[in-house]
Amino acid sequence: MSVAGAHDVVQPASFAFDAANLARAKTIIARYPEGRQASAVLPLLDIAQRQHHNWLPRAAMDYVAGLLDMAPIRVYEVATFYTMFNLAPVGRWFFQICTTTPCWLRGSDEVVAACTRKLGIGIGETTQDGKFTLREVECLGACVNAPVIQVNDDFFEDLDGPATERLIDACAAGQPPAKGSVAGRQTSAPAGGPQVLKAPPARYAWTLETPKPAEPPKPAGA
Ligand code: FES
């Protein structure tokens, strides 16, 4: 296991966007008025992180600073403020476990325990083979389906200990399950299924059941 902080990471000597990402970056920069290119710093850092195995080396931040004509320290300030930027390597499967109050009330302790027991690492650590990293995070904004883990870009919800272990097994096999509720909940509907709005309101019923009424004729010259 390892616990890497930004200060003890082996940094690459250089970084540059590949051709596809450079084209994407130029398209994003062009959306902003002249003199406001610094506003593109967040999406460009995101592109850089995705290109560099889900973490941002200093060379990537310097590269983005150069593209946007910003002082490097301004880019470091952004990258160190937002927790979605990783300043040290993370595993192939990056587990961000929410332990804020709604998830805690719904069993996030059990989810954390399942992760640490199954992977043999603690929060903030990466497995020896580099496959899994565990991080504890604040509310992920999916409390209605608590408890929740974000794995890379996807949310897995309504977890408990056994479901968390199955999720880890699936990721280890390279076949993560469908994202969303592992209990089969329809988006954020009640666990037993929708209780209201099971059919469209009568005045809109034609949208599903009958052809749309013909539009009235337009006045001449309109
Ligand atoms: S408290 Fe866990 S998603 Fe909001």
mmCIF file of N, CA and C in Angstrom, residues 120-181:
data_model
loop_
_atom_site.group_PDB
_atom_site.id
_atom_site.type_symbol
_atom_site.label_atom_id
_atom_site.label_comp_id
_atom_site.label_asym_id
_atom_site.label_seq_id
_atom_site.Cartn_x
_atom_site.Cartn_y
_atom_site.Cartn_z
ATOM 1 N N GLY A 120 -7.519 -4.323 1.845
ATOM 2 C CA GLY A 120 -6.358 -4.358 2.726
ATOM 3 C C GLY A 120 -5.613 -3.040 2.798
ATOM 4 N N ILE A 121 -6.306 -1.944 2.538
ATOM 5 C CA ILE A 121 -5.699 -0.617 2.630
ATOM 6 C C ILE A 121 -6.623 0.286 3.431
ATOM 7 N N GLY A 122 -6.081 1.421 3.848
ATOM 8 C CA GLY A 122 -6.878 2.389 4.575
ATOM 9 C C GLY A 122 -7.285 3.540 3.667
ATOM 10 N N ILE A 123 -8.092 4.440 4.219
ATOM 11 C CA ILE A 123 -8.494 5.633 3.486
ATOM 12 C C ILE A 123 -7.243 6.456 3.138
ATOM 13 N N GLY A 124 -7.157 6.925 1.903
ATOM 14 C CA GLY A 124 -6.009 7.706 1.454
ATOM 15 C C GLY A 124 -4.896 6.847 0.880
ATOM 16 N N GLU A 125 -5.115 5.531 0.845
ATOM 17 C CA GLU A 125 -4.051 4.638 0.379
ATOM 18 C C GLU A 125 -4.400 4.007 -0.969
ATOM 19 N N THR A 126 -3.341 3.499 -1.620
ATOM 20 C CA THR A 126 -3.476 2.824 -2.921
ATOM 21 C C THR A 126 -2.929 1.407 -2.783
ATOM 22 N N THR A 127 -3.610 0.453 -3.404
ATOM 23 C CA THR A 127 -3.133 -0.928 -3.317
ATOM 24 C C THR A 127 -1.780 -1.063 -4.021
ATOM 25 N N GLN A 128 -1.029 -2.064 -3.596
ATOM 26 C CA GLN A 128 0.325 -2.268 -4.108
ATOM 27 C C GLN A 128 0.339 -2.407 -5.628
ATOM 28 N N ASP A 129 -0.699 -3.029 -6.182
ATOM 29 C CA ASP A 129 -0.730 -3.225 -7.640
ATOM 30 C C ASP A 129 -1.230 -1.988 -8.389
ATOM 31 N N GLY A 130 -1.525 -0.918 -7.660
ATOM 32 C CA GLY A 130 -1.953 0.325 -8.312
ATOM 33 C C GLY A 130 -3.380 0.276 -8.853
ATOM 34 N N LYS A 131 -4.155 -0.717 -8.475
ATOM 35 C CA LYS A 131 -5.508 -0.828 -9.052
ATOM 36 C C LYS A 131 -6.550 0.003 -8.319
ATOM 37 N N PHE A 132 -6.416 0.142 -6.997
ATOM 38 C CA PHE A 132 -7.468 0.799 -6.219
ATOM 39 C C PHE A 132 -6.881 1.883 -5.317
ATOM 40 N N THR A 133 -7.575 3.002 -5.260
ATOM 41 C CA THR A 133 -7.288 4.043 -4.266
ATOM 42 C C THR A 133 -8.576 4.334 -3.517
ATOM 43 N N LEU A 134 -8.482 4.513 -2.204
ATOM 44 C CA LEU A 134 -9.641 4.873 -1.383
ATOM 45 C C LEU A 134 -9.493 6.311 -0.901
ATOM 46 N N ARG A 135 -10.571 7.059 -1.031
ATOM 47 C CA ARG A 135 -10.586 8.409 -0.463
ATOM 48 C C ARG A 135 -11.944 8.645 0.177
ATOM 49 N N GLU A 136 -11.926 9.322 1.320
ATOM 50 C CA GLU A 136 -13.172 9.716 1.986
ATOM 51 C C GLU A 136 -13.509 11.125 1.518
ATOM 52 N N VAL A 137 -14.754 11.353 1.102
ATOM 53 C CA VAL A 137 -15.120 12.680 0.593
ATOM 54 C C VAL A 137 -16.393 13.173 1.276
ATOM 55 N N GLU A 138 -16.624 14.468 1.115
ATOM 56 C CA GLU A 138 -17.860 15.069 1.616
ATOM 57 C C GLU A 138 -18.965 14.834 0.586
ATOM 58 N N CYS A 139 -20.155 15.312 0.905
ATOM 59 C CA CYS A 139 -21.365 15.017 0.129
ATOM 60 C C CYS A 139 -21.135 15.070 -1.377
ATOM 61 N N LEU A 140 -21.559 13.998 -2.056
ATOM 62 C CA LEU A 140 -21.430 13.914 -3.510
ATOM 63 C C LEU A 140 -22.699 14.395 -4.215
ATOM 64 N N GLY A 141 -23.675 14.828 -3.434
ATOM 65 C CA GLY A 141 -24.881 15.387 -4.037
ATOM 66 C C GLY A 141 -25.867 14.326 -4.504
ATOM 67 N N ALA A 142 -25.751 13.110 -3.997
ATOM 68 C CA ALA A 142 -26.700 12.053 -4.368
ATOM 69 C C ALA A 142 -27.297 11.449 -3.109
ATOM 70 N N CYS A 143 -27.510 12.287 -2.065
ATOM 71 C CA CYS A 143 -27.907 11.807 -0.744
ATOM 72 C C CYS A 143 -29.179 10.972 -0.769
ATOM 73 N N VAL A 144 -30.087 11.256 -1.698
ATOM 74 C CA VAL A 144 -31.357 10.552 -1.701
ATOM 75 C C VAL A 144 -31.158 9.053 -1.929
ATOM 76 N N ASN A 145 -30.027 8.681 -2.533
ATOM 77 C CA ASN A 145 -29.729 7.266 -2.750
ATOM 78 C C ASN A 145 -28.520 6.831 -1.915
ATOM 79 N N ALA A 146 -28.355 7.439 -0.754
ATOM 80 C CA ALA A 146 -27.229 7.123 0.120
ATOM 81 C C ALA A 146 -27.285 5.683 0.596
ATOM 82 N N PRO A 147 -26.101 5.082 0.893
ATOM 83 C CA PRO A 147 -24.752 5.656 0.771
ATOM 84 C C PRO A 147 -24.174 5.475 -0.639
ATOM 85 N N VAL A 148 -23.230 6.347 -0.936
ATOM 86 C CA VAL A 148 -22.765 6.514 -2.316
ATOM 87 C C VAL A 148 -21.250 6.417 -2.381
ATOM 88 N N ILE A 149 -20.749 5.781 -3.439
ATOM 89 C CA ILE A 149 -19.324 5.836 -3.779
ATOM 90 C C ILE A 149 -19.221 6.356 -5.204
ATOM 91 N N GLN A 150 -18.307 7.281 -5.432
ATOM 92 C CA GLN A 150 -17.964 7.662 -6.801
ATOM 93 C C GLN A 150 -16.738 6.859 -7.217
ATOM 94 N N VAL A 151 -16.863 6.115 -8.316
ATOM 95 C CA VAL A 151 -15.729 5.355 -8.860
ATOM 96 C C VAL A 151 -15.363 6.005 -10.192
ATOM 97 N N ASN A 152 -14.210 6.604 -10.240
ATOM 98 C CA ASN A 152 -13.800 7.397 -11.406
ATOM 99 C C ASN A 152 -14.892 8.441 -11.691
ATOM 100 N N ASP A 153 -15.589 8.351 -12.828
ATOM 101 C CA ASP A 153 -16.610 9.363 -13.135
ATOM 102 C C ASP A 153 -18.019 8.951 -12.739
ATOM 103 N N ASP A 154 -18.196 7.731 -12.249
ATOM 104 C CA ASP A 154 -19.550 7.201 -12.064
ATOM 105 C C ASP A 154 -19.936 7.048 -10.590
ATOM 106 N N PHE A 155 -21.247 7.219 -10.329
ATOM 107 C CA PHE A 155 -21.772 7.045 -8.980
ATOM 108 C C PHE A 155 -22.383 5.642 -8.834
ATOM 109 N N PHE A 156 -22.155 5.028 -7.671
ATOM 110 C CA PHE A 156 -22.807 3.769 -7.309
ATOM 111 C C PHE A 156 -23.520 4.008 -5.978
ATOM 112 N N GLU A 157 -24.808 3.726 -5.971
ATOM 113 C CA GLU A 157 -25.676 4.211 -4.891
ATOM 114 C C GLU A 157 -26.430 3.061 -4.213
ATOM 115 N N ASP A 158 -27.042 3.395 -3.063
ATOM 116 C CA ASP A 158 -27.803 2.390 -2.285
ATOM 117 C C ASP A 158 -26.921 1.219 -1.890
ATOM 118 N N LEU A 159 -25.678 1.505 -1.540
ATOM 119 C CA LEU A 159 -24.719 0.433 -1.235
ATOM 120 C C LEU A 159 -24.893 -0.085 0.188
ATOM 121 N N ASP A 160 -24.413 -1.290 0.393
ATOM 122 C CA ASP A 160 -24.193 -1.833 1.743
ATOM 123 C C ASP A 160 -22.884 -2.618 1.656
ATOM 124 N N GLY A 161 -22.528 -3.319 2.717
ATOM 125 C CA GLY A 161 -21.244 -4.020 2.713
ATOM 126 C C GLY A 161 -21.106 -5.030 1.575
ATOM 127 N N PRO A 162 -22.050 -6.011 1.476
ATOM 128 C CA PRO A 162 -21.934 -7.004 0.395
ATOM 129 C C PRO A 162 -21.953 -6.383 -1.002
ATOM 130 N N ALA A 163 -22.798 -5.380 -1.215
ATOM 131 C CA ALA A 163 -22.853 -4.740 -2.544
ATOM 132 C C ALA A 163 -21.529 -4.032 -2.852
ATOM 133 N N THR A 164 -20.908 -3.467 -1.822
ATOM 134 C CA THR A 164 -19.613 -2.804 -2.026
ATOM 135 C C THR A 164 -18.546 -3.839 -2.404
ATOM 136 N N GLU A 165 -18.571 -4.985 -1.755
ATOM 137 C CA GLU A 165 -17.594 -6.025 -2.098
ATOM 138 C C GLU A 165 -17.816 -6.519 -3.528
ATOM 139 N N ARG A 166 -19.069 -6.637 -3.943
ATOM 140 C CA ARG A 166 -19.338 -7.058 -5.331
ATOM 141 C C ARG A 166 -18.842 -5.997 -6.309
ATOM 142 N N LEU A 167 -18.996 -4.733 -5.945
ATOM 143 C CA LEU A 167 -18.512 -3.648 -6.806
ATOM 144 C C LEU A 167 -16.999 -3.721 -6.965
ATOM 145 N N ILE A 168 -16.302 -3.985 -5.867
ATOM 146 C CA ILE A 168 -14.839 -4.110 -5.935
ATOM 147 C C ILE A 168 -14.447 -5.295 -6.815
ATOM 148 N N ASP A 169 -15.118 -6.425 -6.628
ATOM 149 C CA ASP A 169 -14.805 -7.607 -7.449
ATOM 150 C C ASP A 169 -15.004 -7.302 -8.934
ATOM 151 N N ALA A 170 -16.087 -6.613 -9.252
ATOM 152 C CA ALA A 170 -16.387 -6.314 -10.657
ATOM 153 C C ALA A 170 -15.323 -5.379 -11.251
ATOM 154 N N CYS A 171 -14.910 -4.388 -10.485
ATOM 155 C CA CYS A 171 -13.872 -3.479 -10.974
ATOM 156 C C CYS A 171 -12.552 -4.230 -11.155
ATOM 157 N N ALA A 172 -12.230 -5.094 -10.197
ATOM 158 C CA ALA A 172 -10.979 -5.857 -10.294
ATOM 159 C C ALA A 172 -10.973 -6.716 -11.549
ATOM 160 N N ALA A 173 -12.158 -7.171 -11.960
ATOM 161 C CA ALA A 173 -12.270 -7.987 -13.171
ATOM 162 C C ALA A 173 -12.370 -7.124 -14.427
ATOM 163 N N GLY A 174 -12.342 -5.811 -14.241
ATOM 164 C CA GLY A 174 -12.409 -4.902 -15.395
ATOM 165 C C GLY A 174 -13.801 -4.770 -15.961
ATOM 166 N N GLN A 175 -14.816 -5.153 -15.180
ATOM 167 C CA GLN A 175 -16.188 -5.085 -15.676
ATOM 168 C C GLN A 175 -17.102 -4.445 -14.639
ATOM 169 N N PRO A 176 -16.951 -3.125 -14.424
ATOM 170 C CA PRO A 176 -17.809 -2.474 -13.432
ATOM 171 C C PRO A 176 -19.267 -2.580 -13.841
ATOM 172 N N PRO A 177 -20.179 -2.677 -12.855
ATOM 173 C CA PRO A 177 -21.607 -2.793 -13.185
ATOM 174 C C PRO A 177 -22.154 -1.475 -13.713
ATOM 175 N N ALA A 178 -23.416 -1.507 -14.120
ATOM 176 C CA ALA A 178 -24.066 -0.275 -14.567
ATOM 177 C C ALA A 178 -24.070 0.724 -13.421
ATOM 178 N N LYS A 179 -23.809 1.981 -13.732
ATOM 179 C CA LYS A 179 -23.771 3.004 -12.692
ATOM 180 C C LYS A 179 -25.176 3.279 -12.177
ATOM 181 N N GLY A 180 -25.238 3.936 -11.017
ATOM 182 C CA GLY A 180 -26.530 4.276 -10.422
ATOM 183 C C GLY A 180 -26.825 3.399 -9.226
ATOM 184 N N SER A 181 -28.107 3.233 -8.950
ATOM 185 C CA SER A 181 -28.525 2.463 -7.779
ATOM 186 C C SER A 181 -28.222 0.978 -7.964
#
